[in-house]
Coordinates of C-alpha atoms in Angstrom, one line a residue:
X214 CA 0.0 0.0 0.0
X215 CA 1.6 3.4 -0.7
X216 CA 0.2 6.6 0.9
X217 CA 0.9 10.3 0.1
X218 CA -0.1 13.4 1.9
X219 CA 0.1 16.8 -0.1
X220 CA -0.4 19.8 2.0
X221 CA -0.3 23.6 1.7
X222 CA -2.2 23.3 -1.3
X223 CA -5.2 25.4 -3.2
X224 CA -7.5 22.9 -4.1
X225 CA -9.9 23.4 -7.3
X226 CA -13.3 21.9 -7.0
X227 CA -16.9 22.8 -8.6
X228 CA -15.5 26.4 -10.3
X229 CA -13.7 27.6 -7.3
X230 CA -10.3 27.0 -4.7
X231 CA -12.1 24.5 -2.1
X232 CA -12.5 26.4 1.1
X233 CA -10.8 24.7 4.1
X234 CA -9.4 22.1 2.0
X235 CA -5.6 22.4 2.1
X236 CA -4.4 18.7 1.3
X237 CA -4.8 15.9 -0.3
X238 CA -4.4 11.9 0.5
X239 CA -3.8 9.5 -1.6
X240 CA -3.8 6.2 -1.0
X241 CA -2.8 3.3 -3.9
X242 CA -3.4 6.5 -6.6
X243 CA -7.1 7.1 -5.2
X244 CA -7.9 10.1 -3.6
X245 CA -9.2 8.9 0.0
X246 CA -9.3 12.9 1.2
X247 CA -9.6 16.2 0.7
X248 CA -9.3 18.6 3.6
X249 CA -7.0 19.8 6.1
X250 CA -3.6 18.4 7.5
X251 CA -5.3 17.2 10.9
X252 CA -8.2 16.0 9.7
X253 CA -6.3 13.8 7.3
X254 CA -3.4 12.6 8.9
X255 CA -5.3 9.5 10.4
X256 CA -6.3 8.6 7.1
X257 CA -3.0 8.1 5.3
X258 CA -0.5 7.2 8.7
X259 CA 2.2 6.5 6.4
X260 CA 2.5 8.8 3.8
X261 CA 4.9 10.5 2.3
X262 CA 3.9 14.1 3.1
X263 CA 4.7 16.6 0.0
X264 CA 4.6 20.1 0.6
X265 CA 3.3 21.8 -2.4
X266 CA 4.7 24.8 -1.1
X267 CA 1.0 26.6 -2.2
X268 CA 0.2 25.5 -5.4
X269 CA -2.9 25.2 -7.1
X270 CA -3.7 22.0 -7.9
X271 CA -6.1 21.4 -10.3
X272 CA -7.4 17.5 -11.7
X273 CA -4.8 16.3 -14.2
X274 CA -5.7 17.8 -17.9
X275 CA -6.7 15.4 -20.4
X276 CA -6.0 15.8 -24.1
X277 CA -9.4 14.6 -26.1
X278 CA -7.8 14.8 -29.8
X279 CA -4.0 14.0 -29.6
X280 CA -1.2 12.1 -31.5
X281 CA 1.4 11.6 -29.2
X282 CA 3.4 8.7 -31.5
X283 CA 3.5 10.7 -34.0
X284 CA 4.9 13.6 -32.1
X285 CA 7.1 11.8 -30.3
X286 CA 8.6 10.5 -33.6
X287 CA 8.9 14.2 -34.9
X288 CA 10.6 15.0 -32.2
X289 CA 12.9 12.5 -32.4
X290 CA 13.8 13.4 -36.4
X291 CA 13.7 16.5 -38.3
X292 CA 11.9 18.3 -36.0
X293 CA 11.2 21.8 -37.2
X294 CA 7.8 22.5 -34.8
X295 CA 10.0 25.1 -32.8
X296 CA 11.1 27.1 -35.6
X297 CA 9.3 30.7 -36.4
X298 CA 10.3 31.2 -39.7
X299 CA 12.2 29.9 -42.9
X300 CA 15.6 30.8 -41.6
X301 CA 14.9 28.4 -38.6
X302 CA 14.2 25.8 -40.9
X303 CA 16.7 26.2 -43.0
X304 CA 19.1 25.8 -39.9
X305 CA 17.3 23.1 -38.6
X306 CA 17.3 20.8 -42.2
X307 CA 20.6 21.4 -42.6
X308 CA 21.8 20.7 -38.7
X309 CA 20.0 17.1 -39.3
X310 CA 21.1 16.7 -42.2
X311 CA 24.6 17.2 -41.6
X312 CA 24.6 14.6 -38.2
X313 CA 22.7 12.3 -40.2
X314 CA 24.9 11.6 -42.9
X315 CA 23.8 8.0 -43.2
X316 CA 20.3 8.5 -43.2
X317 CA 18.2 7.4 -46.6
X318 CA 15.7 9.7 -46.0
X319 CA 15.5 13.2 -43.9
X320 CA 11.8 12.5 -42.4
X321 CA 10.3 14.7 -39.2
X322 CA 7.9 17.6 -39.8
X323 CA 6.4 20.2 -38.0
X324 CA 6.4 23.0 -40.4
X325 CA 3.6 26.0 -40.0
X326 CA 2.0 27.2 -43.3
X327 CA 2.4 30.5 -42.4
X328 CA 5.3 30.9 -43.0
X329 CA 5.7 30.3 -46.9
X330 CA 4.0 32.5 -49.4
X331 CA 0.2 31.5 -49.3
X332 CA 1.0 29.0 -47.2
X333 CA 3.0 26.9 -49.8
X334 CA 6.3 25.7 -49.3
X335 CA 8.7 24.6 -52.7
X336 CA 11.5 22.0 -53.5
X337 CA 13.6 24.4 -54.6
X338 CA 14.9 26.0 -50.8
X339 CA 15.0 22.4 -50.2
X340 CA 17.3 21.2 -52.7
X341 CA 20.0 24.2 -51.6
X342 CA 20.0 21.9 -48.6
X343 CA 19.5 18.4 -49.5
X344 CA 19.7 17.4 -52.8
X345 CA 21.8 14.0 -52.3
X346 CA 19.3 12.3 -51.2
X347 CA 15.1 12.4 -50.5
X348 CA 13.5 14.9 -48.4
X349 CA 9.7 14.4 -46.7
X350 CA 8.9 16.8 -44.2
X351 CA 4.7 16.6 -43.5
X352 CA 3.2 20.0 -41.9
X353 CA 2.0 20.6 -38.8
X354 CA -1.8 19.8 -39.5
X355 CA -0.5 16.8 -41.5
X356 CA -2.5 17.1 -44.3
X357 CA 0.6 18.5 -46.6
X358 CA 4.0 17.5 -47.3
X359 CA 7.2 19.5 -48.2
X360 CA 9.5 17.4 -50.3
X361 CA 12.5 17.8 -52.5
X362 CA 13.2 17.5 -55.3
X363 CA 15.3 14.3 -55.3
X364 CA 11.8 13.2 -53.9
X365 CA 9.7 14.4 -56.6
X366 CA 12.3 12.2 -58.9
X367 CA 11.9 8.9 -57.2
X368 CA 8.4 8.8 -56.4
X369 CA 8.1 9.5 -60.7
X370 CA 5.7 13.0 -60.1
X371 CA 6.1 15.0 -63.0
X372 CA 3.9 17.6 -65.0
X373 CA 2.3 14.4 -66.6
X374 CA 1.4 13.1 -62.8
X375 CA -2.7 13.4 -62.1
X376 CA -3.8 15.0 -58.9
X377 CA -5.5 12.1 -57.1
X378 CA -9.0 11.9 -56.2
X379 CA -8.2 13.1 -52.9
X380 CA -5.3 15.0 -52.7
X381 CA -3.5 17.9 -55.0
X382 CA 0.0 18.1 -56.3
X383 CA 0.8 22.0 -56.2
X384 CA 2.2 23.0 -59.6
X385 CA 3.5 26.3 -61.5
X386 CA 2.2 27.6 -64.5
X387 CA 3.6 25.8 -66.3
X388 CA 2.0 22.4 -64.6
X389 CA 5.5 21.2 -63.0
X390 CA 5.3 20.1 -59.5
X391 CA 6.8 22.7 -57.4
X392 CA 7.4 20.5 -53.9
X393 CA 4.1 20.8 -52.0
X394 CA 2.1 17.8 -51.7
X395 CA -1.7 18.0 -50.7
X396 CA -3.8 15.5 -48.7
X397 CA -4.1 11.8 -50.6
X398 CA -1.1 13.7 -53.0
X399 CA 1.0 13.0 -49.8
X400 CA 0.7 9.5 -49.8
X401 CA 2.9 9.4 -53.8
X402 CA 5.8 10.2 -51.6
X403 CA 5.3 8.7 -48.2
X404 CA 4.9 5.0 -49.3
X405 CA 8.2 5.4 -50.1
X406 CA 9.5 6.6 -47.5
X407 CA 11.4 4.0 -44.9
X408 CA 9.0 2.6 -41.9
X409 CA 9.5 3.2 -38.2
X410 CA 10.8 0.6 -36.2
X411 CA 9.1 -1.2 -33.4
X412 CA 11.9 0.5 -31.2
X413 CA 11.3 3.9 -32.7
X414 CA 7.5 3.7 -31.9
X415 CA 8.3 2.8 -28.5
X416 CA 11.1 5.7 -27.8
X417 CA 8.8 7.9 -29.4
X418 CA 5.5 7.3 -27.3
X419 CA 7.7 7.8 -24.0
X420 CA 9.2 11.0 -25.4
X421 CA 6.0 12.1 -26.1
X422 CA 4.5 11.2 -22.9
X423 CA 7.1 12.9 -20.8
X424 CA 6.2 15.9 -22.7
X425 CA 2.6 15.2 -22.2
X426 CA 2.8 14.8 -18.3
X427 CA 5.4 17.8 -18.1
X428 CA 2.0 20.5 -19.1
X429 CA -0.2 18.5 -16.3
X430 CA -2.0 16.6 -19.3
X431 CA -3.0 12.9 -17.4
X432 CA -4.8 11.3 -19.8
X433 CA -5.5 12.1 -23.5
X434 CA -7.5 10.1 -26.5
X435 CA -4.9 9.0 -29.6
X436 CA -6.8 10.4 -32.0
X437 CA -5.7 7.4 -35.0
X438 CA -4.1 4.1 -33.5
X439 CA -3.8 2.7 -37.1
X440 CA -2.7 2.8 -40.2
X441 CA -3.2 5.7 -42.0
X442 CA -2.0 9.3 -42.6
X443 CA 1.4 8.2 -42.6
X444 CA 1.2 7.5 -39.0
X445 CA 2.5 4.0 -37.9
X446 CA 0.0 1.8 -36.0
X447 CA 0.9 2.2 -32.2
X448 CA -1.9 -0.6 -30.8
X449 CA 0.8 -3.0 -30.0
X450 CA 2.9 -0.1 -28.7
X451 CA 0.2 0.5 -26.5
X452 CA -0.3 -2.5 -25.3
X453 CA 3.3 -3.3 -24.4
X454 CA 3.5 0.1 -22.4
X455 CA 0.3 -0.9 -20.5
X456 CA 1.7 -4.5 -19.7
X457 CA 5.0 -3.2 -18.9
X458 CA 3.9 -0.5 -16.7
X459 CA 5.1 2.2 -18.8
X460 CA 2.1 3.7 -19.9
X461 CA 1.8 6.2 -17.3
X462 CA -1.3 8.0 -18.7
X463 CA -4.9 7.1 -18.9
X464 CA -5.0 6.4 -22.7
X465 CA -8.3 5.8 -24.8
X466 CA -7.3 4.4 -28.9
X467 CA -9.4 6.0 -31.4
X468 CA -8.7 3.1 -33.9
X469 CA -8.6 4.0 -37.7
X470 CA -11.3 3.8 -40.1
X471 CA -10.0 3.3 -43.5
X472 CA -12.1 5.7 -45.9
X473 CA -10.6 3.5 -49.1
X474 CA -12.9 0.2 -47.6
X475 CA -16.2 0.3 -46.3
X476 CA -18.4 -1.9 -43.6
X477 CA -16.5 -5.1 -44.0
X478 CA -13.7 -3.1 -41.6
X479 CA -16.1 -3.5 -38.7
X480 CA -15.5 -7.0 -37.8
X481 CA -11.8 -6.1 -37.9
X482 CA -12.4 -3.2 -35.4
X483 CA -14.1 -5.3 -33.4
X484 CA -11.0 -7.9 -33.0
X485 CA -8.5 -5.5 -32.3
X486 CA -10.9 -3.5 -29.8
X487 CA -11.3 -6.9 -28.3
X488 CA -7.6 -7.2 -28.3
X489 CA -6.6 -4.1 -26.9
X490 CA -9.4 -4.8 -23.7
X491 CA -7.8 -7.8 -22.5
X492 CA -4.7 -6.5 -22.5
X493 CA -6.3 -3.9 -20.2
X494 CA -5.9 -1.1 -23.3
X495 CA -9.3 1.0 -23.8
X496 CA -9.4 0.9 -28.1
X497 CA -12.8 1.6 -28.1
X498 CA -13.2 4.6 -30.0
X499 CA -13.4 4.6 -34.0
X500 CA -11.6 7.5 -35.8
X501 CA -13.1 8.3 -39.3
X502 CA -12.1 11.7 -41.0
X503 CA -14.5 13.2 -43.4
X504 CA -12.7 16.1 -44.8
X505 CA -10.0 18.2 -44.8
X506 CA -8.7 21.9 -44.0
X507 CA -9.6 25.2 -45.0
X508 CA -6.0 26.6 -45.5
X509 CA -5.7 23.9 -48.3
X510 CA -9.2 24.1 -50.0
X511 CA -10.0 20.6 -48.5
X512 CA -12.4 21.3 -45.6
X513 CA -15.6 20.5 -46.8
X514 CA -17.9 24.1 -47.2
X515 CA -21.2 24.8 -47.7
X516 CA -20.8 27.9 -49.3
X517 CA -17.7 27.7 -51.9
X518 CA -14.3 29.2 -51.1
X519 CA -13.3 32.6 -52.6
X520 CA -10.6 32.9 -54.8
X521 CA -7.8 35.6 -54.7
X522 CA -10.0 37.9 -55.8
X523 CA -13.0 37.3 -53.6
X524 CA -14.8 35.6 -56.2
X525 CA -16.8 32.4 -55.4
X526 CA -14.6 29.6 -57.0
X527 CA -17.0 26.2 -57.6
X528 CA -14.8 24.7 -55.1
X529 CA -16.5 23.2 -52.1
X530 CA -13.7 21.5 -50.4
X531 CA -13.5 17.6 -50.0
X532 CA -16.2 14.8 -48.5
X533 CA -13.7 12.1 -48.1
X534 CA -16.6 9.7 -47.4
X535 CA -20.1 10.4 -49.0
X536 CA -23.0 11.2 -46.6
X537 CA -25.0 8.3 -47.3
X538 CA -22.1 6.1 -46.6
X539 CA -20.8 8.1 -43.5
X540 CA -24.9 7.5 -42.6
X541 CA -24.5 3.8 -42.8
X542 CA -20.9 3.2 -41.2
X543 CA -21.8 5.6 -38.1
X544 CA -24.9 3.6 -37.8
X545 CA -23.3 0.1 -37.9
X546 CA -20.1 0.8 -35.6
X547 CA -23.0 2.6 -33.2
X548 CA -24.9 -0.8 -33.0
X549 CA -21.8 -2.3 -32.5
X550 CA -21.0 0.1 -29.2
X551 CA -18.0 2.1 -31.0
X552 CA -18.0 5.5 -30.4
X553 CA -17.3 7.5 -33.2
X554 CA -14.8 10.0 -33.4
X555 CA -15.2 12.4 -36.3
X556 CA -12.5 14.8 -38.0
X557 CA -15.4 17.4 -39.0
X558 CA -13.7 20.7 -39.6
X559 CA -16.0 22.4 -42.3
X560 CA -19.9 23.4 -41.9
X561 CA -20.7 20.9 -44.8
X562 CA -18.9 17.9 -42.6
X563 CA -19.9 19.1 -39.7
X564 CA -23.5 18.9 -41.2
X565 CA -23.1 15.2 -42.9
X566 CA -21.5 13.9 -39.5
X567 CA -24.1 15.6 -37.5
X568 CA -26.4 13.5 -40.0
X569 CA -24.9 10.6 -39.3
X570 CA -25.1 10.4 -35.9
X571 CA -29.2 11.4 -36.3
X572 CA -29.7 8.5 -38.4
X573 CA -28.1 6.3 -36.0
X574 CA -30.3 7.3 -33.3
X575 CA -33.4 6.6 -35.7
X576 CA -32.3 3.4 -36.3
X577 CA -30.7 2.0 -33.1
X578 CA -31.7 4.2 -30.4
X579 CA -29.8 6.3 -28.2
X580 CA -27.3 3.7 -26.8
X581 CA -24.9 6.4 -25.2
X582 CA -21.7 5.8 -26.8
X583 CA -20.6 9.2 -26.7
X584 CA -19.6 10.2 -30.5
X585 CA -17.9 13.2 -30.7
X586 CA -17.2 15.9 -33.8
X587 CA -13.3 16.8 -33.6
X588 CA -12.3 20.2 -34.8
X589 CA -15.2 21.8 -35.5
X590 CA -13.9 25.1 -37.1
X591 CA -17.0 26.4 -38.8
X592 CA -20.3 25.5 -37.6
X593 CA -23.6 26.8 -39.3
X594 CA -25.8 28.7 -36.9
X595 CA -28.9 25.8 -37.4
X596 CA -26.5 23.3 -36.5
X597 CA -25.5 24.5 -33.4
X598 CA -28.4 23.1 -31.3
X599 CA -27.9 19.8 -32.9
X600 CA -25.1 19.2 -30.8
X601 CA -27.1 18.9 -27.3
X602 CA -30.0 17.4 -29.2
X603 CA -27.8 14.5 -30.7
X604 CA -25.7 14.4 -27.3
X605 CA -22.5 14.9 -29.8
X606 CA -19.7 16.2 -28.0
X607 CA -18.1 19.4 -29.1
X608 CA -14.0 18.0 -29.4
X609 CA -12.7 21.5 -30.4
X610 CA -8.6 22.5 -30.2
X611 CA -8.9 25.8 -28.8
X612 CA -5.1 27.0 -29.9
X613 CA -6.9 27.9 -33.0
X614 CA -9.4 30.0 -32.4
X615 CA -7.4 33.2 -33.1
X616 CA -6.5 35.7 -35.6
X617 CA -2.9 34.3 -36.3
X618 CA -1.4 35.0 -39.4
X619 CA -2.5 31.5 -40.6
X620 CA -6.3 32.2 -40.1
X621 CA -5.8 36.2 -41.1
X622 CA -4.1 35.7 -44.3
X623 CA -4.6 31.4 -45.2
X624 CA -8.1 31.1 -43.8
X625 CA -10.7 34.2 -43.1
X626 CA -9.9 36.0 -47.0
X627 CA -11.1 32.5 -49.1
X628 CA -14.0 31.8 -46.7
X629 CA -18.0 32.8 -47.4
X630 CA -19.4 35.8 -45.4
X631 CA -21.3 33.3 -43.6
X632 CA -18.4 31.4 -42.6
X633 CA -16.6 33.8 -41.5
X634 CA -18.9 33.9 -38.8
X635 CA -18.8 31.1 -37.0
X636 CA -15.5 29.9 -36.6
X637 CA -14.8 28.2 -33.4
X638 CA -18.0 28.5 -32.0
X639 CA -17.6 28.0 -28.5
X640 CA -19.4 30.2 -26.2
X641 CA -22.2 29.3 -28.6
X642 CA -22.1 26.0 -28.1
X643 CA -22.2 25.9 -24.7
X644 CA -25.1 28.0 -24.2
X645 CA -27.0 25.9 -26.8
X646 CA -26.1 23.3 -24.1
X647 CA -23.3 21.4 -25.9
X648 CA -21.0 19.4 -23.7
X649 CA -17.4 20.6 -24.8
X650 CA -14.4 19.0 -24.5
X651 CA -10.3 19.9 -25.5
X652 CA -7.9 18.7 -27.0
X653 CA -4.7 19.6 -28.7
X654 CA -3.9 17.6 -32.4
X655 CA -0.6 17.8 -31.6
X656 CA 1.6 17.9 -33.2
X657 CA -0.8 20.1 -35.5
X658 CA -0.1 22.7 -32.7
X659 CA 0.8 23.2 -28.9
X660 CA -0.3 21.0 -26.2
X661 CA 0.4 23.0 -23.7
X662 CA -3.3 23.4 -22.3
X663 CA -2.6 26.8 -20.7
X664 CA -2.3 27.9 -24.2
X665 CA -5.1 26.7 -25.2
X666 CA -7.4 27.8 -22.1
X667 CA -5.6 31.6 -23.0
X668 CA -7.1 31.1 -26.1
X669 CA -10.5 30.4 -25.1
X670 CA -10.6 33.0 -23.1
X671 CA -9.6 35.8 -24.6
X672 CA -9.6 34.7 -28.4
X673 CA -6.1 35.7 -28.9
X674 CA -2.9 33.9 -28.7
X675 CA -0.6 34.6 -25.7
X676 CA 1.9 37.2 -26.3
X677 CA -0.1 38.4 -29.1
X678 CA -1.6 41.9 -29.8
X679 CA -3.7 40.7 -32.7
X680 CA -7.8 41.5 -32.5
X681 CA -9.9 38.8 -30.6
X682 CA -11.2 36.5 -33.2
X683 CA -15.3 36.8 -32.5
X684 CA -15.1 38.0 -28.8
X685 CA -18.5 37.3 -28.8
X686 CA -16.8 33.5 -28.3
X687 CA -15.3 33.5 -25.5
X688 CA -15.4 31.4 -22.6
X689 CA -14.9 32.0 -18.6
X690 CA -11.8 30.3 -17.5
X691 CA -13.8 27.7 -15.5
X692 CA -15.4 26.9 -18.6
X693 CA -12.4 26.2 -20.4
X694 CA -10.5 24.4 -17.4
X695 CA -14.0 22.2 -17.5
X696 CA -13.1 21.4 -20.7
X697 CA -9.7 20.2 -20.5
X698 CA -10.7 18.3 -17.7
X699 CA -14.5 17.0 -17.1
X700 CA -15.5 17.1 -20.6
X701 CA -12.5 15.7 -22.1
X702 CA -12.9 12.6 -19.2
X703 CA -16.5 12.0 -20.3
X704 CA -15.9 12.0 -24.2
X705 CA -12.8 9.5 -23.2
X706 CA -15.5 7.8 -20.8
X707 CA -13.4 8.2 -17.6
X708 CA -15.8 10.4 -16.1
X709 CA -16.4 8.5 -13.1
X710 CA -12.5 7.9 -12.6
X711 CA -11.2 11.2 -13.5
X712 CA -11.8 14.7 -14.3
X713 CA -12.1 16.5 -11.4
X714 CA -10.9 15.9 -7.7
X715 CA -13.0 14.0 -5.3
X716 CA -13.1 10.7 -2.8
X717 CA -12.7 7.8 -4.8
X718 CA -11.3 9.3 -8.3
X719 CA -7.8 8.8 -9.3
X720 CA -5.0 10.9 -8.3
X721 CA -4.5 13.0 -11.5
X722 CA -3.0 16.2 -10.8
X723 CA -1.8 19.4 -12.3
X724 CA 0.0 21.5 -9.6
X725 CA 0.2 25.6 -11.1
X726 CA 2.5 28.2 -10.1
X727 CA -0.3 30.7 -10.3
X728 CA -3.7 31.1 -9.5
X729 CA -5.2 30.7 -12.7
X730 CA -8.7 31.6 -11.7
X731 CA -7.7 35.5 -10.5
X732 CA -5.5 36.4 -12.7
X733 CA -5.3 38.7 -15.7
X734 CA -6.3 36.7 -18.2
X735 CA -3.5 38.1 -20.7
X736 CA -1.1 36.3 -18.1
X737 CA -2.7 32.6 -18.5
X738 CA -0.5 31.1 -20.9
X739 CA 2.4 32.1 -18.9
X740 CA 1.5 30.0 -15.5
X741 CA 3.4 26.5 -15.4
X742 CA 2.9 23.4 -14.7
X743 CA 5.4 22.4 -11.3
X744 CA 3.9 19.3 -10.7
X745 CA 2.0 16.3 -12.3
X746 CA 0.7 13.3 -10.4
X747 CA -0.7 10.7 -12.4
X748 CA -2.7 8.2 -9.9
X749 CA -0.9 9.3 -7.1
X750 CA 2.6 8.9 -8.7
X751 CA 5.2 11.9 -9.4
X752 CA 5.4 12.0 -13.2
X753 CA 6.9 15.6 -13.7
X754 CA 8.6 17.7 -11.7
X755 CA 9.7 21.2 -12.9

């Protein structure tokens, strides 16, 4: 039996720091008590005492939409996620490159659109850094690829090349591929490029989960345990880590749907959720994506994106699954007690997804499974009841909801009136009475959740002096701790575990220098994480 005591502690609970509660005990990762030092002390008689030295201890974040393997794995390569501009890449590319003289490929990723003219990068400042041998570099969204031109060569693209169903090779005037590879385009590169090892999964799921527990985050859903995307399947990673006591974090799999098959899949799904439970894994979430992003045309829009000029263009973005299909699949894997776990980042997907779920309740009831739309960027105004209606979750990164240079200058100019409007929705939402929950997508962006609660409250990003992006959006900063913490436990369906601090729930704590409920809010994103506990164990210490 282990026992801990934390004292001199502020406490959150229900909204506010718990009056008269000053300490913690733990007993075998459960909390046993909240209160003070003497009135506790008899509960735990041999704990380690911890003074927090008066922190403010909330429950342990949890990230509901994250890809830690594939983070992990970027930040184990080519890793150009801290760089701010093209001189930092530059630097970066050519640092790997040069202590990696033996590597085949250079592979990592992390760039930000932002920083190439409209938001495309090209081989050619690639190949004055690399030109011996192949370069693939995905973004940080992950649905484009910078490559070289050594790349372009071996995977046979040329002017002649088709743009695939799903994907677009960006081209010059002339129709030459100029080293920017869109969506499905990606994958004429990437099946090329060498495989992660077992070994390499594993390191990288550790180095992402230090990072993970070192911003308080506890828990998190992996938002595609499969293959696809380029991303390795990490369910036997998983599973390893849980049997070997690695796996520090309360993890739920969101398992891959493959949009190139259909409903024979399910059966598969089933034997690997089946799989993953009895080696005491939760897989029992089903990730399909239905569309794209807006800064690459491939979100899927009502109203058609503008071109250059502001002129509607007859492009409407991409349904990677058609809605009568996305109908039937959401309905089988419902009867099947999946919950579904939808990349919906346009109104029109948004829409079809919210469909889907409405036709699986028509046919099979409401069986509580607890879908959930991820992303969420543009939501039409009728739709935004639907959410608390259909008891869909809300699974929104709230990082984004600013006016950063990618949304000033990729996103807002080649969206509809209307769609301009409603991006990132969330004080909308909530008083439509739409359960939200928060998550990350990194490495798409920042997990840091501070970040993202800065953003949700004051709809700018931290350190910047940009306009709020609708003000009318914001959120209190209970609301967006709530987020990060009870609604992100209930879409993972450890609600009754975890998510907030009380008898009987697991030790999962986030210990902040600062009182995060008083202060400025132009100060959030600046408080720190000193100490994590995941069930009652020390998993980061600043």
């Amino acid at each position: 039996m282990t026992e801990l005591l934390l004292t001199n502690a502020h406490v959150y609970g229900d909204g506010a720091w718990q009056p008269g509660v000053d300490a913690i005990a733990v007993r075998d990762g459960v909390i046993v008590g909240l209160g003070s030092v003497a009135g506790l002390e008899g509960l735990v008689p041999s704990a380690e005492v911890v003074d927090l030295e008066g922190g403010w201890v909330l429950p342990g974040f949890q990230d509901a939409h994250v890809h830690p393997v594939q983070a992990g794995l970027e930040m184990n390569a080519c890793n150009l996620a801290e760089g701010h501009d093209l001189d930092d890449y530059v630097a970066t590319i050519a640092a790997y490159a040069l202590a990696h003289p033996r590597a085949g490929w250079i592979v990592g990723g992390g760039w930000s659109m932002d920083v190439f003219p409209g938001g495309v990068p090209t081989a050619a400042v690639l190949d004055r850094i690399v030109s011996d041998r192949p370069v693939f570099l995905p973004n940080r969204d992950h649905h484009s690829a910078w490559v070289n031109s050594a790349a372009l060569e071996l995977a046979g693209i040329t002017a002649a090349t088709p743009d695939p169903a799903d994907g677009r090779i960006e081209r010059d005037d002339r129709g030459q591929p100029t080293g920017a590879l869109h969506e499905g385009a990606m994958e004429l590169v990437r099946h090329l490029v060498p495989r992660p090892t077992d070994d390499d999964i594993a390191d990288a799921l550790q180095t992402a989960q230090a990072h993970l527990h070192s911003l308080g985050i506890t828990g998190w859903q992996d938002a595609l345990v499969g293959e696809g995307l380029g991303m390795p399947d990490a369910l036997d990673t998983y599973l390893a880590a849980q049997r070997g006591g690695t796996l520090t974090a309360a993890v739920v799999g969101a398992l891959w749907w493959d949009r190139d098959r259909g409903e024979e899949q399910i059966a598969e799904l089933v034997e690997r959720r089946e799989r993953a439970a009895a080696a005491g894994f939760d897989a029992g979430s089903v990730k399909i994506m239905q569309d794209g992003v807006c800064e690459t045309f491939t979100a899927a829009v009502v109203e058609p994106y503008l071109d250059h000029h502001g002129h509607a263009t007859d492009n409407h973005g991409l349904s990677f699954i058609e809605a009568a299909d996305l109908a039937r699949y959401v309905q089988l894997l419902d009867a099947a007690d999946f919950q579904v776990h939808i990349h919906a980042l346009g109104d029109r997907a948004v829409r079809d997804s919210l469909d889907a779920i409405e036709h699986a309740v028509a046919v099979n009831g409401r069986r509580g499974n607890r879908h959930h739309l991820a992303h969420v960027q543009i939501v039409r105004p009728d739709d935004v009841s639907r959410f608390a209606e259909l008891e869909v979750t809300a699974n929104a990164q709230p990082l984004w909801a600013c006016l950063d240079d990618q949304m000033a200058d990729l996103t807002l100019p080649f969206l509809s009136a209307t769609a301009r409007e409603q991006q990132y929705v969330f004080r909308s939402l909530v008083d439509a009475g739409a359960r939200l929950a928060f998550g990350s997508d990194w490495p798409v962006s920042s997990p840091n959740p501070l970040l993202g609660i800065h953003v949700a409250v004051n709809r700018v990003a931290a350190g910047s002096d940009a306009e709020p992006l609708l003000a009318r959006e914001r959120l209190t900063v209970v609301e967006a701790i709530e987020a990060y913490t009870r609604g992100s436990a209930w879409v993972s369906r450890r609600d009754l575990a975890t998510g907030s601090l009380a008898v009987g729930k697991a030790a999962d704590l986030a210990v902040l220098d600062a009182d995060v409920l008083s202060i400025d809010s132009a100060r959030i994103g600046a408080v720190r994480v000193t100490r994590t506990y995941a069930r009652g164990r020390l998993v980061h210490l600043l």
